[in-house]
Coordinates of C-alpha atoms in Angstrom, one line a residue:
F1 CA 29.7 11.1 -14.2
N2 CA 31.6 7.9 -15.0
L3 CA 28.7 5.7 -13.8
P4 CA 27.0 2.7 -15.5
Q5 CA 24.0 3.5 -17.7
P6 CA 20.7 2.7 -16.1
I7 CA 18.8 -0.4 -17.2
Y8 CA 15.4 0.8 -16.1
M9 CA 13.5 3.9 -15.1
N10 CA 10.7 4.3 -12.5
V11 CA 7.9 6.7 -12.6
V12 CA 5.8 7.2 -9.4
R13 CA 2.5 8.8 -8.6
D14 CA 2.0 11.7 -6.3
P15 CA 2.4 10.0 -2.9
V16 CA -0.8 11.3 -1.3
E17 CA -2.9 10.3 -4.4
R18 CA -1.3 6.9 -4.3
V19 CA -2.3 6.3 -0.7
I20 CA -5.8 7.5 -1.2
S21 CA -6.2 5.3 -4.3
W22 CA -4.9 2.3 -2.4
Y23 CA -7.3 3.0 0.5
Y24 CA -10.3 2.8 -1.7
Y25 CA -8.9 0.0 -3.9
V26 CA -8.8 -2.4 -0.9
R27 CA -12.4 -1.5 0.1
A28 CA -13.9 -2.1 -3.4
P29 CA -16.6 -4.8 -3.4
W30 CA -15.0 -6.6 -6.4
Y31 CA -11.7 -6.7 -4.5
Y32 CA -13.2 -9.0 -1.9
V33 CA -15.1 -11.1 -4.4
E34 CA -11.8 -11.8 -6.1
R35 CA -9.9 -12.5 -2.9
K36 CA -12.7 -14.8 -1.6
Q37 CA -12.4 -16.8 -4.8
I38 CA -8.7 -17.2 -4.3
F39 CA -8.8 -17.6 -0.5
P40 CA -12.2 -19.2 0.4
D41 CA -11.3 -19.3 4.1
L42 CA -10.6 -15.6 4.2
A43 CA -12.8 -13.8 6.6
L44 CA -14.7 -10.8 5.2
P45 CA -14.0 -7.4 6.7
D46 CA -16.5 -5.5 8.8
P47 CA -18.9 -3.6 6.6
E48 CA -18.2 -0.4 8.7
W49 CA -14.5 -0.7 7.8
L50 CA -15.4 -1.0 4.1
K51 CA -17.7 2.1 4.3
K52 CA -15.2 4.4 6.1
D53 CA -14.0 7.3 4.1
F54 CA -10.3 8.2 3.9
E55 CA -10.6 11.5 5.8
S56 CA -12.3 9.8 8.8
C57 CA -9.5 7.1 8.7
V58 CA -6.8 9.8 8.9
L59 CA -8.6 11.9 11.6
N60 CA -9.2 8.8 13.7
G61 CA -5.5 7.8 13.4
D62 CA -6.4 4.3 12.1
R63 CA -3.4 2.1 11.5
E64 CA -3.7 1.9 7.8
C65 CA -3.9 5.7 7.5
R66 CA -0.7 6.4 9.5
Y67 CA 2.9 6.2 8.2
I68 CA 5.2 4.9 10.9
E69 CA 8.8 5.0 9.7
G70 CA 10.4 1.6 9.6
E71 CA 7.0 -0.2 10.0
Y72 CA 6.7 -3.3 7.8
H73 CA 3.7 -5.4 6.9
E74 CA 4.0 -9.2 6.4
G75 CA 7.7 -9.0 5.7
I76 CA 7.4 -6.5 2.8
G77 CA 8.0 -2.8 2.8
D78 CA 5.2 -0.4 3.6
H79 CA 3.0 0.2 0.5
R80 CA 3.1 3.9 1.3
R81 CA 6.9 4.1 0.9
Q82 CA 7.7 5.1 -2.6
T83 CA 11.4 4.9 -1.9
L84 CA 11.0 1.2 -2.6
F85 CA 10.8 2.1 -6.3
F86 CA 14.2 3.7 -6.2
C87 CA 16.2 1.6 -3.7
G88 CA 16.9 -1.7 -5.5
H89 CA 16.8 -5.2 -4.3
S90 CA 19.1 -5.3 -1.3
E91 CA 17.8 -6.3 2.1
K92 CA 18.0 -2.7 3.4
C93 CA 15.5 -1.6 0.8
T94 CA 12.6 -3.6 2.2

């Protein structure tokens, strides 16, 4: 195709499995112990938020369980957008 050879390759997870995994990862008790050690002033989340299962989150339409095209979090691309793995480093890719 007369194109430069790639210098890296990306492999991604099933997008649904990735979001479910992230959901439970940020609710794991050890995650907050670790974060509290790094950021002592960080407020702990509500215990009910920590206990909520993924299905309830989706059915309730909670913010972290919705994908809104073009939505960004703290200046970085949405963690649910796997296109970030393929886009590159230009501004339009974030």
